XYZ file of N, CA, C and O in Angstrom:
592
model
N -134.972 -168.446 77.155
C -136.415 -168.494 77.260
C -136.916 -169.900 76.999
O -136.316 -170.678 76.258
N -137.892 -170.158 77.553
C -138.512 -171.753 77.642
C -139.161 -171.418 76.203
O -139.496 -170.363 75.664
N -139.198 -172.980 75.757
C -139.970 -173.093 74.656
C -139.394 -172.746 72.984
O -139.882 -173.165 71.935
N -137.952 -171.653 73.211
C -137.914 -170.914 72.024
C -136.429 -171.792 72.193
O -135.307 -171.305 72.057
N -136.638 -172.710 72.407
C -134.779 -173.682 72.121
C -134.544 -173.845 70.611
O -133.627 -173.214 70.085
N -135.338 -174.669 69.881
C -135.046 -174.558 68.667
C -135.524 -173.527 67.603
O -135.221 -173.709 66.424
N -136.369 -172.292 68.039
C -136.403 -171.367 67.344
C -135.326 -170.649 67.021
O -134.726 -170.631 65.947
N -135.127 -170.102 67.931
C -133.471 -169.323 68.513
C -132.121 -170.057 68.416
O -131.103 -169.548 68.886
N -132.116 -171.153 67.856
C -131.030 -171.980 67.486
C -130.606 -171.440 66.251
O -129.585 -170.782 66.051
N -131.637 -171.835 65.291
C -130.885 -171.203 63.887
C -130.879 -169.755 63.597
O -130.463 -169.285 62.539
N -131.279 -169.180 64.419
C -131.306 -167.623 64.359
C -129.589 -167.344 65.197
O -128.802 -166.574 64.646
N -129.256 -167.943 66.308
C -127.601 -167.981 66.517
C -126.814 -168.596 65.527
O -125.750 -167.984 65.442
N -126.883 -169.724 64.590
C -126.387 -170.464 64.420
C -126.726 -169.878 62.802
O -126.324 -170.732 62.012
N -127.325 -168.716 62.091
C -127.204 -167.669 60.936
C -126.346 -166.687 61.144
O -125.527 -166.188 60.372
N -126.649 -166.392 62.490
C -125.482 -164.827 63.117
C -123.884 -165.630 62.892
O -123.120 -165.250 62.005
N -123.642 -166.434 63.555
C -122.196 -167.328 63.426
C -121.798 -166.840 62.045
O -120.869 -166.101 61.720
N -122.874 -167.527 61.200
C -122.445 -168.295 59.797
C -122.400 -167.031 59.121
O -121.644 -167.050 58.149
N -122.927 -166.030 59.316
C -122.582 -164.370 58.370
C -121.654 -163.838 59.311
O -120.728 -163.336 58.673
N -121.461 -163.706 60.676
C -120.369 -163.240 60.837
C -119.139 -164.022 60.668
O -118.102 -163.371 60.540
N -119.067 -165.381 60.644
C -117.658 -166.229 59.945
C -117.538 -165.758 58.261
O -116.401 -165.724 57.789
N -118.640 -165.421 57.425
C -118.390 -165.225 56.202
C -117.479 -163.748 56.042
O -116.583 -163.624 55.207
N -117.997 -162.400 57.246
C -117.664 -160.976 57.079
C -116.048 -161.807 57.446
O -115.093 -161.629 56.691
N -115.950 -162.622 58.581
C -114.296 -162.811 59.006
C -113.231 -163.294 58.142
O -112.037 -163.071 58.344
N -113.828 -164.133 56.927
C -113.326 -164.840 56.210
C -112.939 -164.223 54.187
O -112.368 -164.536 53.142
N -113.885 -163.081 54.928
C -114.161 -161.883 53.314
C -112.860 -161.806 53.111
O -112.251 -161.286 54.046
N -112.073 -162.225 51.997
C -110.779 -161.532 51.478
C -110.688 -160.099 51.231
O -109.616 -159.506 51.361
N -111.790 -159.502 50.872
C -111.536 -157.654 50.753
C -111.132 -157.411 52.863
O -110.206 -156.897 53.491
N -112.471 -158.139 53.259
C -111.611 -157.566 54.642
C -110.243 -158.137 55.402
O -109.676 -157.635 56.373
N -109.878 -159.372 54.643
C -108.044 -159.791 55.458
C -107.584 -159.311 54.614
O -106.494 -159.849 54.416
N -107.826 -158.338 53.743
C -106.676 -157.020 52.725
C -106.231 -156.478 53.678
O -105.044 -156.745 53.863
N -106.730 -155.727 54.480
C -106.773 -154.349 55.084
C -106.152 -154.441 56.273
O -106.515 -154.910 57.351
N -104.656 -153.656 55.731
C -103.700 -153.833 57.403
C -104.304 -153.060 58.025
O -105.056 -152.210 57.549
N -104.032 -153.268 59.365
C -104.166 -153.306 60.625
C -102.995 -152.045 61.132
O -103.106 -150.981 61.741
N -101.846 -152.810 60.518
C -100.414 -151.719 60.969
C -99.489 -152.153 60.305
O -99.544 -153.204 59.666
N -98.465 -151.360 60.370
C -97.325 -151.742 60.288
C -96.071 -152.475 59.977
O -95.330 -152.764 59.037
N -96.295 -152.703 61.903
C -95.180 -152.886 62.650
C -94.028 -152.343 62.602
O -93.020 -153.028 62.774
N -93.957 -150.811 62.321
C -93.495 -149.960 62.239
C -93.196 -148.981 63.209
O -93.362 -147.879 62.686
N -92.817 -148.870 64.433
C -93.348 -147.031 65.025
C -93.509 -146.096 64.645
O -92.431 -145.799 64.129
N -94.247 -145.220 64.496
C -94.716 -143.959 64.132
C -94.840 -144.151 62.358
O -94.438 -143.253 61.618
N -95.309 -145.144 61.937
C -95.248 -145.164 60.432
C -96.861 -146.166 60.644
O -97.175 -147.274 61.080
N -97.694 -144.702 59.896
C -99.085 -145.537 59.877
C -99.604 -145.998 58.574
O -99.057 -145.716 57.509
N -100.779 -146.785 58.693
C -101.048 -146.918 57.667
C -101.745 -146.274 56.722
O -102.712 -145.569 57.012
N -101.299 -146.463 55.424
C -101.982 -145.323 54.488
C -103.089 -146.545 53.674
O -102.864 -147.424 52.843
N -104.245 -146.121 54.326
C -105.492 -147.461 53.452
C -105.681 -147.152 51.929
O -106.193 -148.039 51.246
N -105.191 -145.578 51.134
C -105.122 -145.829 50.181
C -103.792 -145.524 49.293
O -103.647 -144.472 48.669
N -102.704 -146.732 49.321
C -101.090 -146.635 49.728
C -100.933 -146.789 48.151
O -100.048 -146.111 47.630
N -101.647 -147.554 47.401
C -101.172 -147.565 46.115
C -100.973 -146.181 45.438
O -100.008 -145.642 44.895
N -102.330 -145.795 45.692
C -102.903 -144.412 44.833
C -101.622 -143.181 45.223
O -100.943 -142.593 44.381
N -101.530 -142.992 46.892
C -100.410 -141.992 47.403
C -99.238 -142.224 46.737
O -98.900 -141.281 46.021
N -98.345 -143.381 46.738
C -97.305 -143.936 45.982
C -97.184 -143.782 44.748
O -96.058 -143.497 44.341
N -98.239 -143.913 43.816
C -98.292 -143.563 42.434
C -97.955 -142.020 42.461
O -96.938 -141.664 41.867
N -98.751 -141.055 43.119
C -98.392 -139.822 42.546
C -97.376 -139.265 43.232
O -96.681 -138.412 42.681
N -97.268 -139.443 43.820
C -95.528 -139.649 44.885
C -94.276 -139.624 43.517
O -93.552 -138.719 43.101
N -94.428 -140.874 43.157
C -93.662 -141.137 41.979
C -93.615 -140.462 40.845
O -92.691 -140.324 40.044
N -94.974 -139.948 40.851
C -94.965 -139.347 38.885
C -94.655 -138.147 39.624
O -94.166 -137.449 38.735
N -94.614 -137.189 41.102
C -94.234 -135.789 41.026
C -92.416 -135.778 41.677
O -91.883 -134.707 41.967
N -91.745 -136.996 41.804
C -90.786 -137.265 42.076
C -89.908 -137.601 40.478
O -88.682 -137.700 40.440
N -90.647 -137.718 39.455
C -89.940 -138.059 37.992
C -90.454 -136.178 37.673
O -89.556 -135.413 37.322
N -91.688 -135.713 37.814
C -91.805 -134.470 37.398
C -90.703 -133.378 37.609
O -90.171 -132.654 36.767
N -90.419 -133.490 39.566
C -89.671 -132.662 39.969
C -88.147 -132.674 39.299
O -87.679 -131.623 38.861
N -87.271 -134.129 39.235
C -86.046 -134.192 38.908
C -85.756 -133.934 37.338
O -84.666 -133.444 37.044
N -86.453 -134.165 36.573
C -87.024 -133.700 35.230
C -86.700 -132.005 35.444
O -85.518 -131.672 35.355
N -87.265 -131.418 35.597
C -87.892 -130.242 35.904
C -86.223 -129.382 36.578
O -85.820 -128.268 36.241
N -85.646 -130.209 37.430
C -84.827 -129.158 38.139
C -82.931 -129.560 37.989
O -81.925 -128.893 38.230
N -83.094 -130.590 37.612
C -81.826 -131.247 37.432
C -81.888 -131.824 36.232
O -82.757 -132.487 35.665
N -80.336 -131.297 35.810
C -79.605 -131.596 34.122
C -79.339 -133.275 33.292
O -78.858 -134.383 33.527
N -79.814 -132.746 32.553
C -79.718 -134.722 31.904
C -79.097 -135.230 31.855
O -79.246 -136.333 31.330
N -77.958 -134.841 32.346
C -76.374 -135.493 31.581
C -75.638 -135.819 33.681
O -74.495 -136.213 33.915
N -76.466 -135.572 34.542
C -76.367 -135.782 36.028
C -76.674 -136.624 36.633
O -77.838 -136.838 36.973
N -75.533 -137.432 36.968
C -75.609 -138.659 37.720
C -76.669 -138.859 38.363
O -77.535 -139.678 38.054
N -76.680 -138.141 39.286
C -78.442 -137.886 40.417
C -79.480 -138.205 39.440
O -80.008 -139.288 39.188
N -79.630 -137.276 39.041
C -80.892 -137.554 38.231
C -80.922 -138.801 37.111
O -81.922 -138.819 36.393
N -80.182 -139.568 36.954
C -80.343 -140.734 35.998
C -80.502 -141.901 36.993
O -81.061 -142.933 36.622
N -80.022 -141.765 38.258
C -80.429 -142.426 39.246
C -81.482 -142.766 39.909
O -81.828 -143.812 40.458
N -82.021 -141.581 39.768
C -83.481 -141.201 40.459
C -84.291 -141.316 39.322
O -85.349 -141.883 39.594
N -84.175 -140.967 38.072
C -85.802 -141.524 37.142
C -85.574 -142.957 36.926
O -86.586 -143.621 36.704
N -84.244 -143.672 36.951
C -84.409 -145.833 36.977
C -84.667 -145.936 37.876
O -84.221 -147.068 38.065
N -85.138 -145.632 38.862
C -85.379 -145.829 40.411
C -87.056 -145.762 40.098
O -87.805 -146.700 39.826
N -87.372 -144.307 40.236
C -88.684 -143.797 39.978
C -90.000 -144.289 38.863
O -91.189 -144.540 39.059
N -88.921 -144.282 37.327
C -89.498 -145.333 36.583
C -89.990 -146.536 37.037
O -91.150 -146.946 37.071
N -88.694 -147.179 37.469
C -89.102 -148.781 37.448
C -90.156 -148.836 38.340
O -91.180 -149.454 38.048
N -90.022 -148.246 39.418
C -91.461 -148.119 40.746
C -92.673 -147.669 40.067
O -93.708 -148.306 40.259
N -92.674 -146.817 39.423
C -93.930 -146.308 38.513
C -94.505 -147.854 37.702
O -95.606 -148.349 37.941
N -93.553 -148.403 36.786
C -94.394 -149.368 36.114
C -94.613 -150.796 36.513
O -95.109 -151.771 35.948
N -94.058 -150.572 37.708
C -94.684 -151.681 38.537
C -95.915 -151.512 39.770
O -96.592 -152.382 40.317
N -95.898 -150.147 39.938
C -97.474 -149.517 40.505
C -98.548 -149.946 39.596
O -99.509 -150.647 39.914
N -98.267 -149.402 38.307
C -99.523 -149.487 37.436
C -99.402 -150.607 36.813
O -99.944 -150.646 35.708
N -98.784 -151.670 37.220
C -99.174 -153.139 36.548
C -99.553 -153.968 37.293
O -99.851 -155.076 36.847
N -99.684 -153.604 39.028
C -100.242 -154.292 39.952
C -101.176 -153.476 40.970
O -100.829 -152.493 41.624
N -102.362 -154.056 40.966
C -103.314 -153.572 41.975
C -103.332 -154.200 43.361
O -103.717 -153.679 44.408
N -102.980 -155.076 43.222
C -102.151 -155.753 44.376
C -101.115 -155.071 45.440
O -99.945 -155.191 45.077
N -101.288 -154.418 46.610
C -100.114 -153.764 47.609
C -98.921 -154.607 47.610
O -97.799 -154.357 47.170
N -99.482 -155.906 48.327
C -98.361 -157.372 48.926
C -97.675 -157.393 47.749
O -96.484 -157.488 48.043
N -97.888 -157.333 45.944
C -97.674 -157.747 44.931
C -96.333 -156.460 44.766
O -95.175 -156.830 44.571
N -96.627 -155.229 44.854
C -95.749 -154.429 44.650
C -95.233 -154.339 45.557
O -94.271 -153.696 45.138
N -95.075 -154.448 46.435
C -94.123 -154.354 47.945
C -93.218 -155.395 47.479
O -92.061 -155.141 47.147
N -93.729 -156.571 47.449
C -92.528 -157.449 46.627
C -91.817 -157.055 45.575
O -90.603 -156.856 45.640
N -92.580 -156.898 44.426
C -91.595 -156.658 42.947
C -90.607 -155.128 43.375
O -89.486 -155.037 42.875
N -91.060 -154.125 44.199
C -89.662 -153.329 44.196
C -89.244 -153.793 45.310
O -88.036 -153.565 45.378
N -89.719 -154.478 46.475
C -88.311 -154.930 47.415
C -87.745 -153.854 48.008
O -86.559 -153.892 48.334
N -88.310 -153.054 48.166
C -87.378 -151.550 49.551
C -88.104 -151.314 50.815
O -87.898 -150.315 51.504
N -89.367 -152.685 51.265
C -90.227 -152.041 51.991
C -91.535 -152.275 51.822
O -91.871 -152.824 50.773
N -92.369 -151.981 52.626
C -94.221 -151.616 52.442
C -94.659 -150.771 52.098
O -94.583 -149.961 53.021
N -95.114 -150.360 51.322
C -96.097 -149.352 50.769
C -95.909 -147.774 51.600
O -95.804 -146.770 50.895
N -95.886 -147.681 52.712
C -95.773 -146.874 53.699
C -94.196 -146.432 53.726
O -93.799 -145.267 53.689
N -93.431 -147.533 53.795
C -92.398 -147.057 54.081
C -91.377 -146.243 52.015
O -90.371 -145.625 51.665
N -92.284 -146.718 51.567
C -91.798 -146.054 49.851
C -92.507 -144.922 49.797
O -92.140 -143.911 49.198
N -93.344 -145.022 50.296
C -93.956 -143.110 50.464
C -93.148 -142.338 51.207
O -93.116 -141.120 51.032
N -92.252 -143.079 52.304
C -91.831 -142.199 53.064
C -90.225 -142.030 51.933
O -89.610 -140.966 51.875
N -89.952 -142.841 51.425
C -88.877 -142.389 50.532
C -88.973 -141.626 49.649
O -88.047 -140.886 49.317
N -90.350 -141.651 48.970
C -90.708 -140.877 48.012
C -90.724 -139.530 48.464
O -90.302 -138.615 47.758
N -91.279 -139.328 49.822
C -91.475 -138.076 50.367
C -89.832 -137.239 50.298
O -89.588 -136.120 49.846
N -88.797 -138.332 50.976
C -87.549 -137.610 51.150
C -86.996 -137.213 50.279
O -86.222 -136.255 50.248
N -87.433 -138.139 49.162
C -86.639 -137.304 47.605
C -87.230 -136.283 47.071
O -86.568 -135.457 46.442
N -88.499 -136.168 47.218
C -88.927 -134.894 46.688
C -88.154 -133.852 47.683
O -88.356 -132.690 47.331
N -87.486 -133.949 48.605
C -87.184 -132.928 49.888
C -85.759 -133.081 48.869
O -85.963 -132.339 47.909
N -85.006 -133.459 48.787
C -83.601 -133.453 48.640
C -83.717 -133.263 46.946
O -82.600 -132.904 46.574
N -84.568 -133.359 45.871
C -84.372 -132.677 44.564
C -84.354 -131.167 44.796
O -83.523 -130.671 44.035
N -84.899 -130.331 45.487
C -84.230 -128.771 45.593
C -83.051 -128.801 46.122
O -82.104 -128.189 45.629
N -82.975 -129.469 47.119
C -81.380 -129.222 47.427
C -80.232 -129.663 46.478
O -79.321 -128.999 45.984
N -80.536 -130.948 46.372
C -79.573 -130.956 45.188
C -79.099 -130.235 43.810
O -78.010 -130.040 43.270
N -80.738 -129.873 43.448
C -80.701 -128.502 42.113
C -79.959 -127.190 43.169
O -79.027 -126.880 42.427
N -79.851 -126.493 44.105
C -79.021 -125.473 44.441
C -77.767 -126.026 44.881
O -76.890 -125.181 45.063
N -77.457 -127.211 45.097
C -75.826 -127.639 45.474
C -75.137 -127.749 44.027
O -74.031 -127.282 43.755
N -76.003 -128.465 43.121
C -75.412 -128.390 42.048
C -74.145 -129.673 42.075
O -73.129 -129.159 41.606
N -73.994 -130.500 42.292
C -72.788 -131.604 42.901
C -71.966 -132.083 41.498
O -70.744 -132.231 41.533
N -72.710 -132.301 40.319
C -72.190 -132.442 39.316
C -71.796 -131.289 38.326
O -71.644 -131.352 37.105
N -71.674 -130.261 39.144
C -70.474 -128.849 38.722
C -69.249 -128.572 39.621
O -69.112 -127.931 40.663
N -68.224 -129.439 38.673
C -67.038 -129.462 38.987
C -66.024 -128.288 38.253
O -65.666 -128.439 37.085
N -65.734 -127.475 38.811
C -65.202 -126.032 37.984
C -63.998 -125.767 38.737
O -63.428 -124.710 38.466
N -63.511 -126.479 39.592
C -61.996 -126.136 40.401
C -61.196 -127.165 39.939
O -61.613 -128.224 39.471
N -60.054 -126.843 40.076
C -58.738 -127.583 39.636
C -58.103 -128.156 41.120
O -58.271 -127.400 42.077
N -57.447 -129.334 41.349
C -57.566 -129.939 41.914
C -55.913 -130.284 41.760
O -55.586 -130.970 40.791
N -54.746 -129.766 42.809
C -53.320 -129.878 42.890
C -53.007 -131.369 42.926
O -53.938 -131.705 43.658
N -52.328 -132.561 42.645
C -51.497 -133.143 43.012
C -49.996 -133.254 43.459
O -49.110 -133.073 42.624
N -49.760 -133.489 44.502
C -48.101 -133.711 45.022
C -47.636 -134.950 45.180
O -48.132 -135.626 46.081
N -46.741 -135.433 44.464
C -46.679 -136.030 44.473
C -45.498 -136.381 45.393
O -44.410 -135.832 45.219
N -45.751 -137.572 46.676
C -44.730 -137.561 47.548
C -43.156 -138.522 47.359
O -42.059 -138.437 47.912
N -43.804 -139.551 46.147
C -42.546 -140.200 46.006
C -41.614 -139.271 45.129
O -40.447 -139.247 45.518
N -41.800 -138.785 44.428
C -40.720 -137.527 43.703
C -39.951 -136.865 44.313
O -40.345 -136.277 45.320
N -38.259 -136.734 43.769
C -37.647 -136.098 44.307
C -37.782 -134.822 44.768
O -38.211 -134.175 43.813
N -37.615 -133.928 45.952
C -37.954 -132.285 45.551
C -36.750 -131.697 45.437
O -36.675 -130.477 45.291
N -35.692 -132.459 45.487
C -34.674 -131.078 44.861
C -33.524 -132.385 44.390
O -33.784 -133.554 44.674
N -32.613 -132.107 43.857
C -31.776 -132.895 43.395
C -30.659 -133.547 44.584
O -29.929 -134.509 44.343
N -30.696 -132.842 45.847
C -30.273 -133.574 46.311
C -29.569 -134.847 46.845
O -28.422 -135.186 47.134
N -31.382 -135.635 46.830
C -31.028 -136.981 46.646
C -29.798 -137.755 45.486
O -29.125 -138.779 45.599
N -29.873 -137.017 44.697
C -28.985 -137.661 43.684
C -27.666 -137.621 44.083
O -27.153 -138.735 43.975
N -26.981 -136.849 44.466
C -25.468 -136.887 44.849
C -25.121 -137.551 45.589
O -23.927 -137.576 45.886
């Protein structure tokens, strides 16, 4: 429009400068986008899912498997250590680093599988060993034979 050149200048040239500020907002370059995963989306609130992921993954193995069982001493230093490094960082990027297995997304999805495999393991039972177990031994003579 004639006439409105420098009216309409700083009225573009405010729009720029608040939409470069929304582009430049650190709360909004938090917020993945994706992935880069297939079929593994993002969970926007990944800390919070992960936390209770963890405390019903220490509940369950607690709960269904014996104290004195390999599995399960495996799975609460695992579970622990992920737990107190959830709740000492609010930071995603921060805990994705300190446990090192992955993104946020992809430890939920582990978390998910272990809660799947603590029933199975409580009905397999793997650390009840109750059979006796033959050895033969092949370098031994089997009859006296050899000796003569």
């Amino acid at each position: 429009p004639v006439g409105l050149g420098p009216v309409a200048r700083p009225d573009r040239t405010r729009r720029r400068a608040t939409m470069s500020f929304f582009l430049r907002a650190p709360c909004l370059q938090s917020l993945k986008q994706t992935t880069g995963i297939v079929g593994l989306e993002v969970i926007p609130n990944g800390r919070q899912v992960l936390g209770d992921l963890v405390r019903k993954v220490l509940f369950d193995v607690r709960a269904s498997i014996p104290e004195d069982a390999g599995y399960r001493k495996v799975v609460e230093q695992t579970y622990e250590h992920r737990l107190a490094i959830i709740e000492a960082n609010e930071d995603p990027a921060a805990i994705e680093a300190e446990i090192g297995s992955g993104q946020l997304e992809e430890l939920v999805a582990q978390a998910k599988d272990e809660l799947g495999l603590i029933p199975k393991m409580a009905e397999w039972k793997p650390w009840v060993f109750d059979h006796t177990i033959k050895i033969h031994d092949e370098e031994a003579p089997a009859n006296n034979e050899a000796e003569k």
